[in-house]
Coordinates of C-alpha atoms in Angstrom, one line a residue:
M1 CA 0.0 0.0 0.0
R2 CA 2.9 2.4 0.8
F3 CA 4.5 1.7 -2.6
L4 CA 1.1 2.4 -4.3
K5 CA 0.7 5.7 -2.5
E6 CA 4.3 6.9 -3.1
N7 CA 4.3 5.9 -6.7
Y8 CA 0.7 6.5 -7.7
L9 CA 1.7 8.1 -11.1
I10 CA 3.3 4.9 -12.4
W11 CA 0.2 3.0 -11.5
V12 CA -1.9 5.4 -13.5
I13 CA 0.4 5.1 -16.4
A14 CA 0.5 1.3 -16.1
V15 CA -3.3 1.1 -16.2
A16 CA -3.2 3.4 -19.3
I17 CA -0.6 1.1 -20.9
G18 CA -2.9 -1.9 -20.2
I19 CA -5.9 -0.2 -21.7
L20 CA -3.9 0.8 -24.8
T21 CA -2.6 -2.7 -25.3
I22 CA -5.9 -4.5 -24.9
A23 CA -8.0 -1.8 -26.7
P24 CA -8.1 -3.2 -30.3
S25 CA -9.0 -6.7 -29.2
F26 CA -11.4 -5.6 -26.5
Y27 CA -13.2 -3.1 -28.8
F28 CA -13.6 -5.6 -31.6
R29 CA -15.1 -8.2 -29.3
Y30 CA -17.5 -6.0 -27.4
F31 CA -18.3 -3.1 -29.7
D32 CA -17.9 -4.2 -33.3
S33 CA -21.0 -5.6 -34.9
A34 CA -18.9 -7.9 -37.1
Y35 CA -17.7 -10.0 -34.2
R36 CA -19.1 -13.6 -34.2
G37 CA -16.7 -15.2 -31.8
F38 CA -13.4 -15.1 -33.6
E39 CA -11.0 -12.8 -31.7
F40 CA -9.0 -9.9 -33.0
F41 CA -5.7 -11.4 -32.0
A42 CA -3.4 -9.5 -34.5
S43 CA 0.0 -9.7 -32.8
D44 CA 2.7 -11.7 -34.5
A45 CA 2.4 -15.5 -34.2
E46 CA -0.6 -15.2 -31.8
P47 CA -2.5 -18.3 -33.0
S48 CA 0.6 -20.4 -32.2
Y49 CA 0.9 -18.9 -28.7
L50 CA -2.9 -19.3 -28.1
A51 CA -2.6 -22.9 -29.1
Q52 CA 0.1 -23.4 -26.5
I53 CA -2.2 -22.1 -23.8
Q54 CA -5.1 -24.3 -25.1
E55 CA -2.7 -27.3 -25.1
I56 CA -2.1 -26.8 -21.4
Y57 CA -5.9 -26.5 -20.9
D58 CA -6.2 -29.9 -22.7
G59 CA -3.9 -31.5 -20.2
H60 CA -0.7 -31.7 -22.3
W61 CA 1.6 -29.8 -19.9
S62 CA 4.8 -30.8 -21.6
L63 CA 3.9 -29.1 -24.9
G64 CA 5.5 -32.0 -26.8
N65 CA 3.6 -31.0 -29.9
I66 CA 0.6 -28.6 -30.1
Y67 CA -0.4 -29.6 -33.6
L68 CA 0.0 -33.3 -34.2
A69 CA -2.0 -36.0 -32.4
D70 CA 0.8 -38.6 -32.5
H71 CA 3.6 -36.5 -31.2
K72 CA 2.4 -35.4 -27.8
D73 CA 5.2 -37.1 -26.0
D74 CA 8.0 -35.5 -28.0
P75 CA 10.5 -33.4 -26.0
Y76 CA 9.3 -29.8 -26.1
L77 CA 10.9 -27.3 -28.5
Q78 CA 8.9 -24.4 -27.1
Q79 CA 9.5 -23.9 -23.4
P80 CA 6.3 -24.6 -21.5
L81 CA 6.5 -22.4 -18.3
S82 CA 5.0 -19.2 -19.8
P83 CA 1.8 -20.8 -21.3
M84 CA 1.5 -22.9 -18.1
I85 CA 1.4 -19.7 -16.0
V86 CA -1.3 -18.1 -18.3
A87 CA -3.3 -21.3 -18.4
F88 CA -3.1 -21.6 -14.6
L89 CA -4.4 -18.1 -14.2
G90 CA -7.2 -18.9 -16.7
R91 CA -8.2 -22.0 -14.8
I92 CA -8.3 -20.1 -11.5
A93 CA -10.5 -17.5 -13.1
G94 CA -12.7 -20.1 -14.6
V95 CA -12.4 -18.7 -18.2
S96 CA -11.4 -20.2 -21.5
A97 CA -8.0 -20.0 -23.1
R98 CA -9.0 -17.2 -25.5
D99 CA -10.6 -15.3 -22.6
I100 CA -7.5 -15.4 -20.4
N101 CA -5.4 -14.5 -23.5
L102 CA -7.5 -11.3 -23.9
A103 CA -7.3 -10.5 -20.2
T104 CA -3.5 -10.8 -20.1
K105 CA -3.3 -8.1 -22.7
F106 CA -4.4 -5.7 -20.0
F107 CA -2.9 -6.8 -16.7
L108 CA 0.4 -8.3 -17.8
P109 CA 1.6 -5.1 -19.8
A110 CA 0.3 -3.0 -16.9
L111 CA 2.3 -5.0 -14.3
L112 CA 5.4 -5.2 -16.6
T113 CA 5.3 -1.4 -16.8
V114 CA 5.6 -1.2 -13.0
L115 CA 8.4 -3.8 -12.9
L116 CA 10.4 -1.8 -15.5
Y117 CA 9.8 1.4 -13.5
V118 CA 11.1 -0.2 -10.3
F119 CA 14.1 -1.6 -12.2
F120 CA 15.2 1.7 -13.8
A121 CA 14.4 3.7 -10.6
S122 CA 16.6 1.3 -8.6
V123 CA 19.5 1.4 -11.1
F124 CA 19.5 5.1 -11.9
G125 CA 17.9 6.6 -8.8
R126 CA 15.4 8.8 -10.7
K127 CA 11.8 7.9 -10.5
D128 CA 10.6 10.6 -12.9
I129 CA 13.0 9.5 -15.7
A130 CA 12.3 5.9 -14.9
I131 CA 8.6 6.4 -15.9
A132 CA 9.6 7.7 -19.3
M133 CA 12.2 4.8 -19.7
A134 CA 9.6 2.2 -18.8
L135 CA 7.0 3.7 -21.2
F136 CA 9.6 3.8 -24.0
I137 CA 10.1 0.0 -23.7
M138 CA 6.4 -0.8 -23.5
L139 CA 5.7 1.1 -26.7
T140 CA 9.0 0.4 -28.4
Q141 CA 7.7 -0.2 -31.9
A142 CA 6.0 3.2 -31.8
T143 CA 8.5 5.2 -29.7
W144 CA 11.6 4.2 -31.6
T145 CA 10.1 6.0 -34.6
F146 CA 10.8 9.3 -32.7
L147 CA 14.5 8.6 -33.0
N148 CA 14.2 8.7 -36.8
P149 CA 13.6 12.3 -38.0
R150 CA 12.7 11.1 -41.5
A151 CA 9.6 9.4 -40.0
W152 CA 8.4 12.5 -38.3
P153 CA 6.4 13.9 -41.2
E154 CA 4.5 10.7 -41.6
I155 CA 3.7 10.6 -37.9
F156 CA 2.7 14.1 -37.2
L157 CA 1.2 15.0 -40.6
N158 CA -0.3 11.7 -41.7
G159 CA -0.5 9.7 -38.4
K160 CA 1.3 6.7 -39.9
F161 CA 4.1 4.4 -39.1
P162 CA 5.4 3.3 -42.5
G163 CA 6.1 -0.4 -42.7
T164 CA 6.0 -1.2 -39.0
D165 CA 2.3 -1.3 -38.0
S166 CA 1.2 -4.5 -39.6
N167 CA 0.9 -6.1 -36.2
L168 CA -0.2 -4.7 -32.8
L169 CA 2.3 -3.6 -30.2
S170 CA 4.8 -6.2 -29.1
Y171 CA 3.3 -6.6 -25.6
S172 CA -0.1 -7.4 -27.2
R173 CA 1.6 -10.7 -28.1
P174 CA 1.0 -13.5 -25.5
I175 CA 3.7 -15.6 -23.9
N176 CA 6.7 -14.0 -25.7
P177 CA 7.5 -11.3 -24.9
Q178 CA 4.4 -10.7 -22.7
V179 CA 5.3 -13.3 -20.0
S180 CA 9.0 -14.1 -20.6
S181 CA 9.8 -10.4 -20.1
F182 CA 8.9 -10.7 -16.4
F183 CA 11.6 -13.2 -16.0
F184 CA 14.1 -11.2 -18.1
F185 CA 13.7 -7.8 -16.4
G186 CA 12.8 -9.4 -13.1
Y187 CA 16.2 -11.1 -13.0
L188 CA 18.0 -7.9 -13.9
L189 CA 16.2 -6.2 -11.0
A190 CA 16.9 -9.0 -8.6
I191 CA 20.6 -9.4 -9.5
W192 CA 21.1 -5.6 -9.3
K193 CA 19.6 -5.5 -5.9
F194 CA 21.6 -8.5 -4.7
L195 CA 25.0 -7.5 -6.1
F196 CA 24.9 -3.7 -6.1
G197 CA 22.0 -2.5 -4.0
S198 CA 22.5 -1.3 -0.5
Q199 CA 20.4 -3.3 1.9
N200 CA 20.7 -5.3 5.1
L201 CA 21.9 -8.9 5.1
K202 CA 18.3 -10.3 5.4
S203 CA 17.2 -8.3 2.3
E204 CA 20.3 -9.3 0.5
R205 CA 19.7 -13.0 0.9
R206 CA 16.1 -12.6 -0.3
W207 CA 17.3 -10.9 -3.5
G208 CA 20.0 -13.6 -3.9
I209 CA 17.4 -16.4 -3.6
A210 CA 15.1 -14.5 -6.0
S211 CA 17.9 -14.1 -8.5
A212 CA 18.7 -17.8 -8.5
V213 CA 15.0 -18.9 -8.8
I214 CA 14.1 -16.4 -11.5
L215 CA 17.2 -17.2 -13.6
G216 CA 16.6 -21.0 -13.1
L217 CA 13.0 -20.8 -14.1
S218 CA 13.8 -18.5 -17.1
V219 CA 15.2 -21.5 -19.0
Y220 CA 11.7 -22.7 -19.2
T221 CA 10.4 -19.5 -20.8
Y222 CA 12.1 -18.2 -23.9
F223 CA 15.4 -19.1 -25.6
F224 CA 16.3 -15.5 -26.4
A225 CA 15.6 -14.3 -22.9
V226 CA 17.6 -17.0 -21.1
S227 CA 20.5 -17.0 -23.5
F228 CA 20.9 -13.3 -23.2
L229 CA 20.8 -13.5 -19.4
W230 CA 23.4 -16.2 -19.2
I231 CA 25.8 -14.3 -21.5
F232 CA 25.1 -11.2 -19.3
N233 CA 26.1 -13.3 -16.3
L234 CA 29.3 -14.5 -18.0
V235 CA 30.3 -10.9 -18.7
L236 CA 29.5 -9.7 -15.2
A237 CA 31.4 -12.7 -13.6
S238 CA 34.4 -12.1 -15.9
W239 CA 34.5 -8.5 -14.7
F240 CA 34.4 -9.4 -11.1
L241 CA 37.2 -11.9 -11.7
Y242 CA 39.3 -9.3 -13.6
S243 CA 38.7 -6.6 -11.0
K244 CA 39.4 -9.2 -8.2
N245 CA 36.1 -8.4 -6.5
W246 CA 36.0 -11.8 -4.8
D247 CA 33.0 -11.0 -2.5
R248 CA 30.7 -10.2 -5.4
L249 CA 32.0 -13.1 -7.5
K250 CA 31.4 -15.5 -4.7
K251 CA 27.8 -14.3 -4.2
F252 CA 27.3 -14.4 -8.0
I253 CA 28.5 -18.0 -8.2
Y254 CA 25.9 -19.0 -5.6
V255 CA 23.2 -17.6 -7.7
L256 CA 24.4 -19.3 -10.8
L257 CA 24.7 -22.7 -9.1
G258 CA 21.2 -22.4 -7.8
A259 CA 19.9 -21.6 -11.2
V260 CA 21.8 -24.5 -12.8
I261 CA 20.1 -26.9 -10.3
I262 CA 16.7 -25.6 -11.2
G263 CA 17.5 -25.9 -14.9
I264 CA 18.6 -29.5 -14.9
P265 CA 15.2 -30.9 -16.3
Y266 CA 15.6 -28.4 -19.2
L267 CA 19.1 -29.7 -19.9
L268 CA 17.7 -33.3 -20.0
N269 CA 15.0 -32.2 -22.4
S270 CA 17.6 -30.5 -24.6
I271 CA 19.7 -33.7 -24.7
Q272 CA 16.6 -35.6 -25.9
I273 CA 16.1 -33.0 -28.7
L274 CA 19.7 -33.4 -29.8
Q275 CA 19.3 -37.2 -29.9
S276 CA 16.3 -37.0 -32.2
P277 CA 17.0 -38.1 -35.7
F278 CA 15.0 -35.1 -36.9
Y279 CA 16.9 -32.5 -34.9
L280 CA 19.1 -31.3 -37.8
R281 CA 16.1 -30.8 -40.0
V282 CA 14.4 -28.7 -37.4
A283 CA 17.6 -26.7 -36.6
R284 CA 17.9 -25.9 -40.3
I285 CA 14.3 -24.8 -40.7
Q286 CA 14.7 -22.5 -37.7
G287 CA 17.7 -20.8 -39.2
V288 CA 20.7 -22.5 -37.6
L289 CA 23.5 -22.5 -40.1
D290 CA 27.3 -22.6 -40.3
S291 CA 28.5 -19.0 -40.5
H292 CA 31.0 -16.5 -39.1
K293 CA 29.3 -13.5 -40.5
F294 CA 29.5 -10.3 -38.4
I295 CA 26.2 -8.6 -37.6
F296 CA 26.5 -4.9 -37.5
S297 CA 24.0 -3.0 -35.4
R298 CA 23.8 0.8 -35.7
V299 CA 21.7 0.9 -32.6
W300 CA 24.2 -1.0 -30.5
W301 CA 27.2 0.9 -31.7
G302 CA 25.5 4.3 -31.4
V303 CA 24.1 3.8 -27.9
T304 CA 27.2 2.1 -26.5
A305 CA 29.4 5.0 -27.8
L306 CA 27.1 7.6 -26.3
F307 CA 26.9 5.8 -23.0
L308 CA 30.7 5.5 -22.7
L309 CA 31.2 9.1 -23.7
L310 CA 28.3 10.8 -21.7
Y311 CA 27.5 8.7 -18.6
R312 CA 29.1 10.3 -15.5
G313 CA 27.3 8.6 -12.7
S314 CA 27.9 5.6 -10.4
R315 CA 30.7 3.2 -11.3
D316 CA 28.4 0.3 -10.3
V317 CA 25.7 1.5 -12.8
K318 CA 28.3 1.8 -15.5
V319 CA 29.6 -1.7 -14.9
F320 CA 26.1 -3.1 -14.9
I321 CA 24.9 -1.3 -18.1
L322 CA 28.2 -2.0 -19.9
A323 CA 27.8 -5.7 -19.0
F324 CA 24.3 -5.6 -20.5
L325 CA 25.6 -3.9 -23.7
A326 CA 28.5 -6.3 -24.0
A327 CA 26.1 -9.2 -23.7
A328 CA 24.0 -7.7 -26.4
F329 CA 27.0 -7.7 -28.7
L330 CA 28.0 -11.2 -27.9
V331 CA 24.5 -12.8 -28.3
T332 CA 24.2 -11.1 -31.6
N333 CA 27.6 -12.2 -32.8
Q334 CA 28.3 -15.4 -31.0
Q335 CA 28.6 -17.1 -34.4
L336 CA 32.0 -15.4 -34.7
I337 CA 33.2 -17.8 -32.1
T338 CA 31.0 -20.8 -32.4
G339 CA 30.5 -20.8 -36.2
K340 CA 26.8 -21.5 -35.7
T341 CA 24.0 -18.9 -35.9
V342 CA 21.0 -18.8 -33.6
P343 CA 17.5 -18.9 -35.1
V344 CA 16.7 -15.3 -36.2
P345 CA 19.1 -13.3 -34.0
A346 CA 17.0 -10.2 -34.7
H347 CA 14.8 -11.4 -31.8
Y348 CA 17.5 -10.1 -29.4
H349 CA 17.2 -6.7 -31.1
W350 CA 13.4 -6.5 -31.1
Y351 CA 12.8 -7.4 -27.5
Y352 CA 15.9 -6.5 -25.6
I353 CA 18.6 -4.5 -27.3
A354 CA 16.5 -1.8 -29.0
P355 CA 14.1 -1.3 -26.1
V356 CA 16.8 -1.0 -23.5
A357 CA 19.0 1.1 -25.7
G358 CA 16.2 3.5 -26.3
A359 CA 15.6 3.7 -22.6
L360 CA 19.3 4.5 -22.0
L361 CA 19.0 7.4 -24.5
I362 CA 16.0 8.7 -22.6
Y363 CA 18.1 8.8 -19.4
L364 CA 21.1 10.4 -21.0
F365 CA 18.9 13.1 -22.7
F366 CA 17.3 14.2 -19.5
Y367 CA 20.5 13.9 -17.5
Y368 CA 22.2 16.5 -19.8
F369 CA 19.1 18.5 -20.4
E370 CA 18.9 19.3 -16.7
K371 CA 22.6 20.4 -16.7
L372 CA 22.4 22.5 -19.9
V373 CA 18.9 24.0 -19.7
T374 CA 18.2 25.4 -16.3
F375 CA 15.3 27.7 -17.1
I376 CA 12.9 24.9 -18.0
S377 CA 11.9 22.2 -15.5
S378 CA 12.7 18.8 -16.7
K379 CA 9.5 17.4 -15.1
W380 CA 7.5 19.4 -17.6
L381 CA 9.5 18.0 -20.5
I382 CA 9.2 14.5 -19.1
G383 CA 5.4 15.0 -19.1
I384 CA 5.5 16.2 -22.7
V385 CA 7.6 13.1 -23.7
I386 CA 5.2 10.8 -21.9
A387 CA 2.3 12.4 -23.8
L388 CA 4.1 12.0 -27.1
F389 CA 4.8 8.4 -26.4
F390 CA 1.2 7.7 -25.6
Y391 CA 0.2 9.6 -28.8
A392 CA 2.6 7.4 -30.8
G393 CA 1.3 4.2 -29.1
F394 CA -2.3 5.2 -29.9
L395 CA -1.6 5.9 -33.5
F396 CA 0.3 2.6 -33.8
Q397 CA -2.5 0.6 -32.4
K398 CA -5.2 2.4 -34.4
N399 CA -3.3 1.9 -37.7
S400 CA -2.6 -1.8 -36.9
Y401 CA -6.3 -2.3 -36.1
F402 CA -7.4 -0.9 -39.4
N403 CA -4.7 -2.7 -41.3
N404 CA -5.9 -6.0 -39.9
Y405 CA -9.6 -5.3 -39.7
S406 CA -10.9 -6.7 -43.0
Y407 CA -9.1 -10.0 -42.4
F408 CA -10.6 -10.5 -39.0
V409 CA -14.1 -9.6 -40.3
E410 CA -13.7 -12.2 -43.1
V411 CA -12.6 -15.0 -40.7
Q412 CA -15.6 -14.5 -38.4
R413 CA -17.1 -17.2 -40.6
Y414 CA -14.7 -19.7 -38.9
A415 CA -16.2 -19.1 -35.5
P416 CA -19.3 -21.3 -35.8
I417 CA -17.4 -24.3 -37.1
L418 CA -14.7 -24.0 -34.5
F419 CA -17.3 -23.9 -31.7
W420 CA -19.1 -26.9 -33.3
L421 CA -15.8 -28.9 -33.5
D422 CA -15.1 -28.3 -29.9
K423 CA -18.4 -29.6 -28.8
N424 CA -19.5 -32.3 -31.2
I425 CA -16.5 -34.5 -32.1
E426 CA -14.3 -36.6 -29.9
K427 CA -11.4 -34.8 -28.1
E428 CA -8.0 -34.9 -29.7
A429 CA -9.3 -35.6 -33.2
S430 CA -6.9 -34.9 -36.1
I431 CA -8.3 -32.6 -38.8
F432 CA -7.2 -32.0 -42.3
T433 CA -8.1 -28.6 -43.8
N434 CA -6.4 -25.6 -45.5
D435 CA -3.6 -23.8 -43.7
D436 CA -5.6 -20.7 -42.8
L437 CA -8.3 -22.5 -40.9
G438 CA -5.9 -25.2 -39.7
S439 CA -3.7 -22.7 -37.9
Y440 CA -6.7 -21.7 -35.6
I441 CA -8.0 -25.2 -34.8
P442 CA -5.4 -26.0 -32.1
A443 CA -5.9 -22.4 -30.7
Y444 CA -9.7 -22.5 -30.5
T445 CA -10.5 -26.2 -29.9
K446 CA -9.1 -29.3 -28.2
H447 CA -8.2 -30.9 -31.5
N448 CA -5.2 -31.4 -33.7
I449 CA -4.3 -30.8 -37.3
Y450 CA -2.9 -32.8 -40.2
S451 CA -0.9 -29.9 -41.6
G452 CA -0.5 -26.1 -41.3
G453 CA 0.6 -23.9 -38.4
N454 CA 4.2 -24.6 -37.5
V455 CA 4.1 -28.3 -38.3
P456 CA 7.3 -28.2 -40.3
S457 CA 9.1 -27.1 -37.1
S458 CA 8.0 -30.3 -35.3
L459 CA 10.3 -33.2 -34.6
I460 CA 9.0 -35.1 -37.6
S461 CA 10.6 -36.6 -40.7
E462 CA 11.4 -34.7 -43.9
E463 CA 9.1 -37.2 -45.6
Q464 CA 6.1 -36.3 -43.4
V465 CA 6.7 -32.6 -43.9
R466 CA 6.6 -33.1 -47.7
H467 CA 3.7 -35.5 -47.6
V468 CA 1.3 -33.2 -45.7
Y469 CA 2.1 -30.2 -47.9
F470 CA 1.8 -32.1 -51.1
F471 CA -1.9 -32.8 -50.3
A472 CA -2.7 -29.1 -50.6
L473 CA -0.9 -28.9 -53.9
F474 CA -2.8 -32.0 -55.2
L475 CA -6.2 -30.7 -54.2
N476 CA -5.4 -27.3 -55.7
G477 CA -4.9 -29.0 -59.1
V478 CA -1.1 -28.9 -59.5
N479 CA -0.8 -31.9 -61.9
E480 CA 1.9 -33.6 -63.8
E481 CA 1.7 -31.3 -66.8
D482 CA 2.4 -28.0 -64.9
V483 CA 4.3 -29.3 -61.9
R484 CA 7.7 -28.0 -63.0
D485 CA 6.5 -24.5 -64.0
F486 CA 4.5 -24.2 -60.8
F487 CA 7.4 -25.2 -58.5
Y488 CA 9.8 -22.8 -60.2
E489 CA 7.4 -19.9 -60.2
N490 CA 6.7 -20.4 -56.5
R491 CA 10.1 -21.5 -55.2
G492 CA 9.9 -18.9 -52.4
M493 CA 6.7 -20.4 -51.1
F494 CA 8.3 -23.9 -51.1
G495 CA 11.5 -22.5 -49.5
N496 CA 9.5 -21.0 -46.7
W497 CA 7.6 -24.2 -46.0
F498 CA 10.4 -26.8 -46.4
F499 CA 13.4 -24.9 -45.3
G500 CA 12.1 -22.1 -43.1
Q501 CA 14.7 -19.5 -42.2
Y502 CA 17.7 -21.5 -43.4
Y503 CA 18.2 -20.2 -47.0
R504 CA 16.7 -16.9 -46.0
Q505 CA 19.4 -16.4 -43.4
K506 CA 22.1 -17.9 -45.5
N507 CA 21.4 -16.5 -49.0
G508 CA 19.0 -13.6 -48.5
C509 CA 15.6 -15.0 -49.5
Y510 CA 13.3 -18.0 -49.0
G511 CA 13.7 -19.1 -52.6
C512 CA 17.5 -18.7 -52.7
F513 CA 18.4 -22.4 -52.8
P514 CA 19.9 -24.6 -55.6
D515 CA 17.8 -25.8 -58.5
S516 CA 18.9 -29.3 -57.7
V517 CA 17.0 -29.1 -54.4
L518 CA 13.9 -27.9 -56.1
D519 CA 14.2 -30.6 -58.7
S520 CA 14.3 -33.2 -55.9
L521 CA 11.1 -31.7 -54.5
I522 CA 9.5 -31.9 -57.9
Q523 CA 10.4 -35.6 -58.3
D524 CA 9.0 -36.3 -54.8
Y525 CA 5.8 -34.6 -55.7
R526 CA 5.5 -36.6 -58.9
N527 CA 5.8 -39.8 -57.0
F528 CA 3.2 -38.5 -54.5
L529 CA 0.9 -37.7 -57.4
D530 CA 1.1 -41.2 -58.7
R531 CA 0.1 -42.7 -55.3
A532 CA -2.6 -40.1 -54.6
N533 CA -4.2 -40.6 -58.0
K534 CA -4.4 -44.3 -57.4
N535 CA -5.7 -44.2 -53.9
F536 CA -6.3 -40.8 -52.4
L537 CA -7.8 -42.0 -49.1
S538 CA -5.0 -44.5 -48.5
E539 CA -2.4 -41.9 -49.0
L540 CA -4.2 -39.4 -46.7
K541 CA -4.5 -42.0 -43.9
K542 CA -0.7 -42.5 -43.9
Y543 CA -0.7 -40.2 -40.9
P544 CA -3.5 -39.7 -38.3
V545 CA -6.6 -38.1 -39.7
D546 CA -10.2 -38.3 -38.4
Y547 CA -12.0 -35.4 -40.2
V548 CA -11.6 -33.3 -43.2
I549 CA -12.9 -29.7 -43.6
W550 CA -13.5 -28.3 -47.0
D551 CA -13.8 -24.5 -47.4
T552 CA -15.9 -24.5 -50.6
R553 CA -15.6 -20.7 -50.8
N554 CA -11.8 -20.4 -50.8
D555 CA -10.9 -23.9 -52.0
S556 CA -13.6 -24.7 -54.6
S557 CA -11.1 -26.7 -56.7
W558 CA -10.6 -29.2 -53.9
K559 CA -13.9 -31.0 -54.7
L560 CA -13.6 -33.3 -51.6
N561 CA -17.0 -34.7 -52.4
R562 CA -15.1 -36.9 -54.9
F563 CA -13.5 -38.8 -52.0
F564 CA -16.0 -38.5 -49.1
N565 CA -19.7 -38.9 -48.7
E566 CA -20.3 -38.8 -45.0
K567 CA -21.0 -35.1 -44.5
I568 CA -21.6 -34.3 -40.8
Y569 CA -21.6 -30.5 -40.9
E570 CA -22.2 -27.8 -43.5
D571 CA -22.6 -24.1 -42.9
N572 CA -21.3 -20.8 -44.5
G573 CA -19.3 -22.6 -47.2
L574 CA -17.6 -25.0 -44.7
V575 CA -18.2 -28.7 -44.9
V576 CA -17.0 -31.4 -42.5
Y577 CA -16.5 -35.0 -43.6
K578 CA -15.8 -38.0 -41.3
V579 CA -12.8 -40.0 -42.5
K580 CA -13.4 -43.8 -42.4

């Protein structure tokens, strides 16, 4: 209660952040006449994250595979703790997975805003500036635009964010970064308090235990968060060793040992993944490749140089922040040492490097503004900056809403069939349909899919990946006569499905792979055509399938009535057949 009274302003701002984050989805559900039950969840990869929450609701706590019925016992590739937390909150509240997903768009960003405020206020000792720093991170996609003068005319004259507002704000996205950021910034706060904060012995021990527990649990949240934190720890420990600060190094080792013990089950799971015969294929599709290529970041170099040149405060703060910046460089360029890239290293930039770098610029700006401009109160300017940040966040959300609106109006037709599937067929059924509808079935129902979603990133064979994709091509009428032309004209599409990030990261685009690879795919498809033309149903049942859904409006060429006659549902252009 005391903290609430003494810091009432950050609570007001936190509530405002929560409202801004949830507003598009909340408005669409409760105030738009087009809504029929299909949520406006327009953050990046949201169906996949919602499916993880639903999978926990369905009793599959390990998240072995959220899509395929026969791979539930696989070692998990996506860490399960964050969706477990959200699902647990949903179960306590007695609401569905999609309901708790909507609710977390308000209260998790609001609480994270407070956590960020406490962290920055603790490190830099300035509560007023900490508010602006926290706000910058929560609205990063919008607020970073202010650092690019060329974007100002579009923002202030046209109210637009060119090329960046196809999705809602980052913290609209469930699980990562919405939940995992609590572990990331929570650990930074705890380790700062433990190693550098001035408190009594009892308080110090509490922060030490909190540091070990948070770091240990973080391995079960998000690869990019935990890998960044461990490199940060390595840098900080190296500094203590170099500076012969044995007391801090000793305390730090205790934290790391405690975290390692908590993380042992994750290590065992990782060993299982590495032993899978399908690991190399999954690693390739996620973008792991042999490379020593240097990744240059203007943001990192610029902010690091400015901090080194301009920061004149506490030595402990300087050590802590420089350790963070050094870790940012190392995680982005670890391939210089290991020769192996991590999957899409830009995730470090999106969720950690750019947001924190921007917050540091905010601090440096106000630090020197107060020294150089004495006739204007910095508090007034902080208030103006906060107002501008909210203005940018509002415009960003508004533009993202209208950019995605027509799609979510169109897919409202999926709502009735999703509700019907959830109530009228046996649990854990495997369903074959098009990729668009298929990506939502695990998110809205307790069922599985045959193909679609992120199925290629599962621990399954190359043959199965090709098999399930070839069915869509077959039904779309790609036949022997035009197969070669079709594959060569759509090689980017095939590269994305079969090889994911591999050739995009290696050669610059999804379709930038050798013709010999494409020719091999063509031959495999021709072999598939021969089998499917002889016995479609037998080929389909090679992998678990219980029902087929035909979208007669978008996939009229499929003509599934050629192969099935037991129609059990038909409405709004969507037909469900039972597979026998």
